[in-house]
CSV table of N, CA and C in Angstrom, one decimal:
chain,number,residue,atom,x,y,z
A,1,UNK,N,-142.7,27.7,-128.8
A,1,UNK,CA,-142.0,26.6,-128.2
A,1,UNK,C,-140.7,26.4,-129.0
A,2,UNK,N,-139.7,26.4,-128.0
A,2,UNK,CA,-138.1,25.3,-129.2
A,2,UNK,C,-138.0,24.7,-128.7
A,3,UNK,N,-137.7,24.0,-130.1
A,3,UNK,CA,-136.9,22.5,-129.6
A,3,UNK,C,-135.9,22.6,-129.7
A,4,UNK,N,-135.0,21.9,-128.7
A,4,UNK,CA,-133.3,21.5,-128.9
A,4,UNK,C,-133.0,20.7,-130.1
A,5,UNK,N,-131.9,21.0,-130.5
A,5,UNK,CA,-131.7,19.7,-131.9
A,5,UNK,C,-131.0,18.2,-131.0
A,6,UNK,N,-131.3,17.0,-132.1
A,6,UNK,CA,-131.0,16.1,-131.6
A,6,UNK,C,-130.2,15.7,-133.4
A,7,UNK,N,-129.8,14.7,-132.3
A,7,UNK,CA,-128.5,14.1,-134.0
A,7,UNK,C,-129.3,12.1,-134.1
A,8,UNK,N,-129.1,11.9,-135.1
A,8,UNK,CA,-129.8,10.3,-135.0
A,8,UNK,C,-128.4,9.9,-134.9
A,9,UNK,N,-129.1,8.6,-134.2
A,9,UNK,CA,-127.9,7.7,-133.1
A,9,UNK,C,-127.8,6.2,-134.3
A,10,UNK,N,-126.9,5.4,-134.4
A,10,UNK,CA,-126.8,4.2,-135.2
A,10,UNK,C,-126.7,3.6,-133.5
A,11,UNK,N,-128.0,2.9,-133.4
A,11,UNK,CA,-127.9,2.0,-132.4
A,11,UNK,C,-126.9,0.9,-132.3
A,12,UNK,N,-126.5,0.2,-133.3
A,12,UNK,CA,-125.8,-0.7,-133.3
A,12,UNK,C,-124.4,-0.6,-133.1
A,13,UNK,N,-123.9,1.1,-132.8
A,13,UNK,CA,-122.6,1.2,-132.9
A,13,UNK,C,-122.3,2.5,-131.6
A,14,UNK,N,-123.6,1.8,-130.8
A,14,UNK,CA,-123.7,2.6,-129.6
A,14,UNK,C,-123.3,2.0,-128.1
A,15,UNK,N,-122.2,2.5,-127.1
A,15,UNK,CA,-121.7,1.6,-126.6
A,15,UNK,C,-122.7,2.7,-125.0
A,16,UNK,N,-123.0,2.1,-123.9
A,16,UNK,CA,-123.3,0.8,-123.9
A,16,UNK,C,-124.4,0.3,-124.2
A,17,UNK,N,-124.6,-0.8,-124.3
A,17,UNK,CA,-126.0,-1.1,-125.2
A,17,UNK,C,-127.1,-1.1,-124.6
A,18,UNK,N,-128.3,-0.5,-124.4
A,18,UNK,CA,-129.4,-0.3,-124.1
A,18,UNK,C,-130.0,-1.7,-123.4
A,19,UNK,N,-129.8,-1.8,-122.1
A,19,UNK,CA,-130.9,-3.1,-121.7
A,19,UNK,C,-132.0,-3.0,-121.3
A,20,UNK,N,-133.4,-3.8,-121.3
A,20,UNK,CA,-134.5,-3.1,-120.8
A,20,UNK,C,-134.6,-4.2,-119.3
A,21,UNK,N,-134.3,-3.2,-118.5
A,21,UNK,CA,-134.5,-4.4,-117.2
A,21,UNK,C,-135.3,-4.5,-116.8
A,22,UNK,N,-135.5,-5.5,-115.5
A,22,UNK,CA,-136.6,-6.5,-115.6
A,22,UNK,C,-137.0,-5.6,-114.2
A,23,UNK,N,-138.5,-5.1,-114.5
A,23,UNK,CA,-139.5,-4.3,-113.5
A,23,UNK,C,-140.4,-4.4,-113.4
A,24,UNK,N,-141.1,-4.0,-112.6
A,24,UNK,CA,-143.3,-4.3,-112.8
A,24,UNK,C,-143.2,-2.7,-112.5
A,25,UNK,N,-142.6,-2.1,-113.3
A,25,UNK,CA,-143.2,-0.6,-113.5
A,25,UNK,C,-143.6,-0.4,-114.7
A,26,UNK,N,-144.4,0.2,-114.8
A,26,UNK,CA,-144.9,-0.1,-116.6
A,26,UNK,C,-146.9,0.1,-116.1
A,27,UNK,N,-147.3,0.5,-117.7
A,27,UNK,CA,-148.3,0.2,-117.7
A,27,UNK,C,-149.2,1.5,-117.6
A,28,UNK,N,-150.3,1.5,-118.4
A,28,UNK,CA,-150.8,3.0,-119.0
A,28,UNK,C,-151.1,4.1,-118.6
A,29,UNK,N,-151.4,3.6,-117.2
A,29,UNK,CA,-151.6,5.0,-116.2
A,29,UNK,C,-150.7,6.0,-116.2
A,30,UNK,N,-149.7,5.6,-116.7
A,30,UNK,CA,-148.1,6.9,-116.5
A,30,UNK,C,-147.9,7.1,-118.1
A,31,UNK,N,-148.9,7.0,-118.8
A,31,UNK,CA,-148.7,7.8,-120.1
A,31,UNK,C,-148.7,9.0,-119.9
A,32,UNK,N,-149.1,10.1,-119.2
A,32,UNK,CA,-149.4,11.1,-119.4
A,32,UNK,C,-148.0,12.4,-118.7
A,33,UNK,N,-147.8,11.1,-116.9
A,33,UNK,CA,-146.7,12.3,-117.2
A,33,UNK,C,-144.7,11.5,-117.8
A,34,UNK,N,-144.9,10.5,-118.2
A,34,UNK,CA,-144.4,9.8,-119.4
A,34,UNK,C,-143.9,10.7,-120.5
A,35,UNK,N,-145.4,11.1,-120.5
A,35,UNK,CA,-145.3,12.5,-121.8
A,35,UNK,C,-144.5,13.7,-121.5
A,36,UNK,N,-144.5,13.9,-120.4
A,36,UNK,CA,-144.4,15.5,-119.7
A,36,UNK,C,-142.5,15.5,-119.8
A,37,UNK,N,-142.2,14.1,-119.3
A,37,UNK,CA,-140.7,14.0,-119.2
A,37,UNK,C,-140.3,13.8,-120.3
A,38,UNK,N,-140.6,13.3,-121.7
A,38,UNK,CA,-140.2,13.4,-122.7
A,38,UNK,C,-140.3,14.9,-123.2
A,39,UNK,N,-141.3,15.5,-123.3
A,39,UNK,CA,-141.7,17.3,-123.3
A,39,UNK,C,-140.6,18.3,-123.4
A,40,UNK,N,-140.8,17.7,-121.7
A,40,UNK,CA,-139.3,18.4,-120.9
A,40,UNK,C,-138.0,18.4,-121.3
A,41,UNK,N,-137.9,17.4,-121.9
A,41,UNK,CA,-136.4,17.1,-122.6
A,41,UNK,C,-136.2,17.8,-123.9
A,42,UNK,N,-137.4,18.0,-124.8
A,42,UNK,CA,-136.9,18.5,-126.0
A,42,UNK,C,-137.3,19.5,-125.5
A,43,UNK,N,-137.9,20.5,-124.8
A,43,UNK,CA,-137.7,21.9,-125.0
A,43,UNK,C,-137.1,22.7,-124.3
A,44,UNK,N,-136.3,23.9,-124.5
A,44,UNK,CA,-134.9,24.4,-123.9
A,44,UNK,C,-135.8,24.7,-122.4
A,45,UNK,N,-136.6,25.5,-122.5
A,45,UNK,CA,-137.2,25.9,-120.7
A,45,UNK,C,-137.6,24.7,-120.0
A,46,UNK,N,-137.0,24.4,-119.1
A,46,UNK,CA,-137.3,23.4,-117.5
A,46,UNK,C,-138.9,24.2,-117.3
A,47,UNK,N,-139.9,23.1,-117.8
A,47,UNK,CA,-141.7,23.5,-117.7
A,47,UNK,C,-141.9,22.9,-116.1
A,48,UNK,N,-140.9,21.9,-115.6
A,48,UNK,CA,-141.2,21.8,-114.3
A,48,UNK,C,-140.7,22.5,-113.2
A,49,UNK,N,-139.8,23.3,-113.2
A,49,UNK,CA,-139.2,24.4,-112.6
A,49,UNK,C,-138.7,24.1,-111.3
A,50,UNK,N,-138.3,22.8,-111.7
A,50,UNK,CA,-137.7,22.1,-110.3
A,50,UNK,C,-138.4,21.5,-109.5
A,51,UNK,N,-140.4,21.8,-109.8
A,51,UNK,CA,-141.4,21.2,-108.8
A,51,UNK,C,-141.0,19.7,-108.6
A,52,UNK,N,-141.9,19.3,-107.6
A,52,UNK,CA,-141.9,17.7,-107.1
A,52,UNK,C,-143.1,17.1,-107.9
A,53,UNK,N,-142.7,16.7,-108.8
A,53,UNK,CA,-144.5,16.3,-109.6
A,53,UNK,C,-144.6,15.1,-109.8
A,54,UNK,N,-145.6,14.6,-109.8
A,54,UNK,CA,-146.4,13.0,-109.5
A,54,UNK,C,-147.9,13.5,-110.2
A,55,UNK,N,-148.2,11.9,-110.5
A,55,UNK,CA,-149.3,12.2,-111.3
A,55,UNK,C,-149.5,10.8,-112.2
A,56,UNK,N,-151.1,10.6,-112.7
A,56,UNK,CA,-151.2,9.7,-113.4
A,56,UNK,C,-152.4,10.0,-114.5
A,57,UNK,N,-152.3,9.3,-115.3
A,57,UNK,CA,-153.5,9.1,-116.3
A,57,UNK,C,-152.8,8.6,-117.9
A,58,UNK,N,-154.0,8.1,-118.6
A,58,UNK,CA,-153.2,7.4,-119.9
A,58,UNK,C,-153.4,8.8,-120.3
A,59,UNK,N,-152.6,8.1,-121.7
A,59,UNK,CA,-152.2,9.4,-123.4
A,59,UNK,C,-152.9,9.3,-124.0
A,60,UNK,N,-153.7,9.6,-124.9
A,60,UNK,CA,-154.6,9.6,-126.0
A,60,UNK,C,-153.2,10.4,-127.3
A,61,UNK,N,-153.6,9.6,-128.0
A,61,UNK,CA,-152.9,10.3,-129.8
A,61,UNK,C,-153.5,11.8,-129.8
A,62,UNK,N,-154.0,12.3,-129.3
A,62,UNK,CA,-154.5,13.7,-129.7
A,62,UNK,C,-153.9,14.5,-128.0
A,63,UNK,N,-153.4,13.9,-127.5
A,63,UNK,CA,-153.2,14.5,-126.1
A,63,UNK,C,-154.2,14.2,-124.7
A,64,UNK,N,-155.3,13.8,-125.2
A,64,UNK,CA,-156.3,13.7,-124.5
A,64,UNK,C,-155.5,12.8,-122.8
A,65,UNK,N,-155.7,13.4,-121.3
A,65,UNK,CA,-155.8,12.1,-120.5
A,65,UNK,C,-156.9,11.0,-120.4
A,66,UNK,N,-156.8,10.2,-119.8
A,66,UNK,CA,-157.7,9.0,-119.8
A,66,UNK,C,-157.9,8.5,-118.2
A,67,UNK,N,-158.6,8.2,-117.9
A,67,UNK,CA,-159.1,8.0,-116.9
A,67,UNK,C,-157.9,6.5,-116.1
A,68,UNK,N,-157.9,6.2,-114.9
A,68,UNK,CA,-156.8,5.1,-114.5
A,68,UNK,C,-157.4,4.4,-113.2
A,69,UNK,N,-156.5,3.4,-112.4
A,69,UNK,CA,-157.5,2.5,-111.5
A,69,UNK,C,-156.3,3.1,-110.0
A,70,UNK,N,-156.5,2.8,-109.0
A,70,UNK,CA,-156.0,3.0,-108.2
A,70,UNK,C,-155.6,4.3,-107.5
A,71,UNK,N,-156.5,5.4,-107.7
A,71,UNK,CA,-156.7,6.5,-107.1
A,71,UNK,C,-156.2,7.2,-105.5
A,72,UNK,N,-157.6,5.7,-104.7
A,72,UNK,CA,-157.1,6.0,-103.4
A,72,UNK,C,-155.5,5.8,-103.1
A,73,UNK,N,-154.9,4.2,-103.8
A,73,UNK,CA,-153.3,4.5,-103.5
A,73,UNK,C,-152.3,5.7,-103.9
A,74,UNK,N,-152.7,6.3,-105.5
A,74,UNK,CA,-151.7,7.0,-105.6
A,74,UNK,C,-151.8,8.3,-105.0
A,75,UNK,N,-152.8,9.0,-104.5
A,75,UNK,CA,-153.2,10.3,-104.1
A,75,UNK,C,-152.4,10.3,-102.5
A,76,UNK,N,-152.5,8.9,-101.9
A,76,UNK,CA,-152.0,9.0,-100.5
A,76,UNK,C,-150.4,8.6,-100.5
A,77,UNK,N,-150.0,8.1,-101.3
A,77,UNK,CA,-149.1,8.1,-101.8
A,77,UNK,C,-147.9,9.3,-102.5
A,78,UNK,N,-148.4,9.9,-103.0
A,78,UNK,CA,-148.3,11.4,-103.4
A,78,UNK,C,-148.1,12.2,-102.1
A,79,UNK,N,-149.6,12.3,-101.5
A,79,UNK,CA,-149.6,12.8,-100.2
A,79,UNK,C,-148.4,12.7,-99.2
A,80,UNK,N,-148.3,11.5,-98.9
A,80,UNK,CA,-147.0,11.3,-98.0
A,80,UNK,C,-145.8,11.7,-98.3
A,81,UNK,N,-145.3,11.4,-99.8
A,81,UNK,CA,-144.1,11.7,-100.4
A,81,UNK,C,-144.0,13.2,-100.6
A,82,UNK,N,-144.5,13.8,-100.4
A,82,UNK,CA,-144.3,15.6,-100.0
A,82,UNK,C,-144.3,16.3,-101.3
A,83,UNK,N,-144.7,15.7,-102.7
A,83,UNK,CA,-145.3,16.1,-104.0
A,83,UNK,C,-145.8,17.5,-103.7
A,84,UNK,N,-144.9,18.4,-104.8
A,84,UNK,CA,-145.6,19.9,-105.2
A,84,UNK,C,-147.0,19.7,-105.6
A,85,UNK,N,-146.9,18.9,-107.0
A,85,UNK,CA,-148.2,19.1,-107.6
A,85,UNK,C,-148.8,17.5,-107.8
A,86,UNK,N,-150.3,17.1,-107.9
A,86,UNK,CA,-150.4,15.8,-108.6
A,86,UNK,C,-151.2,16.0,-109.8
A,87,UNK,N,-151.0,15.5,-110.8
A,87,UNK,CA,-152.0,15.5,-112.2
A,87,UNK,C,-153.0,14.8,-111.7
A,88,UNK,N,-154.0,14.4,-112.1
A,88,UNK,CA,-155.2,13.6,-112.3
A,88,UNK,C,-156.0,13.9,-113.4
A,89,UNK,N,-156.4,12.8,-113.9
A,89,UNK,CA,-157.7,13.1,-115.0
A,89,UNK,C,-159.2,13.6,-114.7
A,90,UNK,N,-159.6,14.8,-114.9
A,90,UNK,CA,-160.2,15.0,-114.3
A,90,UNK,C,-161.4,15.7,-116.1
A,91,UNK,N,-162.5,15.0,-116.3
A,91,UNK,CA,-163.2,14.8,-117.5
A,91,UNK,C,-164.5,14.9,-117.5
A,92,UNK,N,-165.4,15.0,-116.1
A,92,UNK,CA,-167.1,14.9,-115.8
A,92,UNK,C,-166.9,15.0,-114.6
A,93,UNK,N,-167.7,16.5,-114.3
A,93,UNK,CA,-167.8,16.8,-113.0
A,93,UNK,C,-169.2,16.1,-112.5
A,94,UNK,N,-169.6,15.5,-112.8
A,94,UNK,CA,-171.4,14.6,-112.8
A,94,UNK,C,-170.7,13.0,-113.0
A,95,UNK,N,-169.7,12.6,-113.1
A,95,UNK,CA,-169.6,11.7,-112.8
A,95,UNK,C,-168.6,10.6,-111.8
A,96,UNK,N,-169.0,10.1,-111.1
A,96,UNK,CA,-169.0,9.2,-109.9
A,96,UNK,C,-167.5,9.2,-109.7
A,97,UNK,N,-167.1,8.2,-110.9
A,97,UNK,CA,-166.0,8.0,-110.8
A,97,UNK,C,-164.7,8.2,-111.9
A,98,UNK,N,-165.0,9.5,-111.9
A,98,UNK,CA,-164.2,11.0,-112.4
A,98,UNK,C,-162.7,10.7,-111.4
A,99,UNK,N,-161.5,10.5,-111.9
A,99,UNK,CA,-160.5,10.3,-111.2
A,99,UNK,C,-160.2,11.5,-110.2
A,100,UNK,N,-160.3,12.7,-110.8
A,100,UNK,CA,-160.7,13.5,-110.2
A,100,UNK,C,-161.7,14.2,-108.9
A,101,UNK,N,-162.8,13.6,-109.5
A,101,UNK,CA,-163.6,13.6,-108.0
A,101,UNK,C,-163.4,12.6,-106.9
A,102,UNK,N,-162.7,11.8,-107.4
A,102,UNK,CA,-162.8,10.5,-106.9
A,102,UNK,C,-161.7,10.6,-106.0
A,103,UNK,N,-160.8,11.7,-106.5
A,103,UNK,CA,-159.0,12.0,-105.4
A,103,UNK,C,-160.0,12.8,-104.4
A,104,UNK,N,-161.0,13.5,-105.0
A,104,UNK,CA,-161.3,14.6,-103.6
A,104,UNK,C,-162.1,13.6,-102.6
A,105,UNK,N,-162.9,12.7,-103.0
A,105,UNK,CA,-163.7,12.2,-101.8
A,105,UNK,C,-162.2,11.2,-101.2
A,106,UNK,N,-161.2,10.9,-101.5
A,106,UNK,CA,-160.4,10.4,-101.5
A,106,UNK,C,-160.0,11.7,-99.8
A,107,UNK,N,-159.4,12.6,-100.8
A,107,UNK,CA,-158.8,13.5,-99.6
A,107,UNK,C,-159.5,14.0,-98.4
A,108,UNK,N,-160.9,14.0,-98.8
A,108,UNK,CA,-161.6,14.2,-97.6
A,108,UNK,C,-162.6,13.7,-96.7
A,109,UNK,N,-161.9,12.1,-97.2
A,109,UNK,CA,-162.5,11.1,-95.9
A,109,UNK,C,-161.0,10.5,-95.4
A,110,UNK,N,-159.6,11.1,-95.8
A,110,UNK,CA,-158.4,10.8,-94.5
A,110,UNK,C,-158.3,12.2,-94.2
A,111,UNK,N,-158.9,13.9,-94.4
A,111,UNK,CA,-158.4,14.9,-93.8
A,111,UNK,C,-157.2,15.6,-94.7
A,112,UNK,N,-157.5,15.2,-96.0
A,112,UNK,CA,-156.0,15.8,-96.6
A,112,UNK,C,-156.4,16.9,-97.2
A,113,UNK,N,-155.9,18.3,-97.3
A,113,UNK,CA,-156.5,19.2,-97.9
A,113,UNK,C,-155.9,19.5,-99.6
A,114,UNK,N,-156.5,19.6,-100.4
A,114,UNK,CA,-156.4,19.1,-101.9
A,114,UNK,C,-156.0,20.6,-102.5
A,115,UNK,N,-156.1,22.0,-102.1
A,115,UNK,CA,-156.2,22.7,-102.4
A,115,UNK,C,-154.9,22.9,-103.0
A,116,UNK,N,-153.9,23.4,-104.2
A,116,UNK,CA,-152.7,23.9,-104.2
A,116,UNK,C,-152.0,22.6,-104.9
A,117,UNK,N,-152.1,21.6,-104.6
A,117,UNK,CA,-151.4,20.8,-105.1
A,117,UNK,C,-151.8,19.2,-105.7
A,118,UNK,N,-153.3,19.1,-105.4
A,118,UNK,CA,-154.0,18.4,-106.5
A,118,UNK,C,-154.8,19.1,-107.8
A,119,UNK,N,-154.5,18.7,-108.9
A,119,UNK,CA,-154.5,19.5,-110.1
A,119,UNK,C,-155.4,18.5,-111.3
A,120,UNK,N,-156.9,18.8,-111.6
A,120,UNK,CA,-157.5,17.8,-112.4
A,120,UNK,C,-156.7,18.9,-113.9
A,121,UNK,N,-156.7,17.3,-114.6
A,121,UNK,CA,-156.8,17.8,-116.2
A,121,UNK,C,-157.2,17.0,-117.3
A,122,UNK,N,-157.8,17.7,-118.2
A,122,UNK,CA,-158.4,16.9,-119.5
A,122,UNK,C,-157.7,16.3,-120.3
A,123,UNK,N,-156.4,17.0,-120.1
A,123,UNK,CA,-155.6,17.1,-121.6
A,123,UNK,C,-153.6,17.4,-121.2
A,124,UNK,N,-152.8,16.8,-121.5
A,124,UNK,CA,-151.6,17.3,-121.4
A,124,UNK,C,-151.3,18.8,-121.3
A,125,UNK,N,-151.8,19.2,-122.5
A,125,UNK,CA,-151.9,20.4,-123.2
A,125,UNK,C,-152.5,21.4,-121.9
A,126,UNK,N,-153.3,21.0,-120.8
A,126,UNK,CA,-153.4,21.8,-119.4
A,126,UNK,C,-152.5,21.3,-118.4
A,127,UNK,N,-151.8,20.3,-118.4
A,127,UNK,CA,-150.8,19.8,-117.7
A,127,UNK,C,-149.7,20.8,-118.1
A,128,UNK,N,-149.0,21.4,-119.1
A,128,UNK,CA,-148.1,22.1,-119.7
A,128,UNK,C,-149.2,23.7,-118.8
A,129,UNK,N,-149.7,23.8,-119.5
A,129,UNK,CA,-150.2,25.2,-119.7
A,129,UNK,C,-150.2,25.5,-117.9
A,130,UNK,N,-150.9,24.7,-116.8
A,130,UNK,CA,-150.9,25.0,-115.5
A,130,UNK,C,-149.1,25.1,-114.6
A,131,UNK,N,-148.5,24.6,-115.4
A,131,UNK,CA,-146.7,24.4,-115.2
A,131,UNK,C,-146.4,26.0,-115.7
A,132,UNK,N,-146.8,26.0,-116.6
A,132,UNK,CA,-146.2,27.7,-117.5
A,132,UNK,C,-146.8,29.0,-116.4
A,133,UNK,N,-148.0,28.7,-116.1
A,133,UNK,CA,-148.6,29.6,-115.8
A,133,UNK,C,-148.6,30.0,-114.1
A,134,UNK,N,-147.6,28.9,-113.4
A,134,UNK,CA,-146.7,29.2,-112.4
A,134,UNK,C,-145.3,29.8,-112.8
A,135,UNK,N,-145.0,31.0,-111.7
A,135,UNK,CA,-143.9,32.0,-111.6
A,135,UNK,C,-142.8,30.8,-111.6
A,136,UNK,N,-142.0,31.4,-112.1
A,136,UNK,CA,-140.3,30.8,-111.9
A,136,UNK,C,-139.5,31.0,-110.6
């Protein structure tokens, strides 16, 4: 992996000044591809390769994803919006409500076929690696 170099910024003498506006976007579920867009920035190769990507799950300090609420909306949501790929946390195949399993009973009680472009993962670190390991 390289990184690009970056230079430290003196905030206070930085024009224009950084405002954090006012949104209800936020909130842990978008840790993960949060991560991916920060990723993407420090390393010289574009890991998204131009794909349409969408996706959710928290960060863990070690990379780990974490499980999130709202499944059935983001998957059909995704769905509609014509998304390449979607991340999901996907952690126990034996369990119920595995975000993961929980997109597929999702996709196949509206008819949606999951194959190609819903994508479970444990960890960022397979979020990167299944990006890489698509052709350019």
């Amino acid at each position: 992996m390289t990184l690009k170099t970056y230079h430290l910024v003196d905030r206070a003498a930085t024009y224009p000044l950084y405002e954090n506006p006012e949104t209800n976007i936020g909130g842990p579920s978008g840790g993960l591809l949060q991560t991916l867009y920060v990723y993407n920035i420090l390393v010289t190769e574009d890991v998204t390769r131009g794909l349409k990507i969408a996706g959710t799950g928290t960060i863990g300090y070690d990379g780990s994803a974490g499980y999130i609420g709202g499944v059935k909306q983001k998957i059909l949501t995704a769905y509609y919006a014509g998304v390449d790929v979607f991340f999901i946390p996907h952690l126990d195949d034996s369990y119920y409500y595995d975000n993961y399993v929980e997109a597929l009973r999702v996709c196949d009680e509206v008819g949606i076929d999951p194959e190609g472009w819903l994508v479970g993962v444990a960890s960022f670190e397979d979020v990167v690696d299944w990006l890489l390991a698509r052709e350019a």
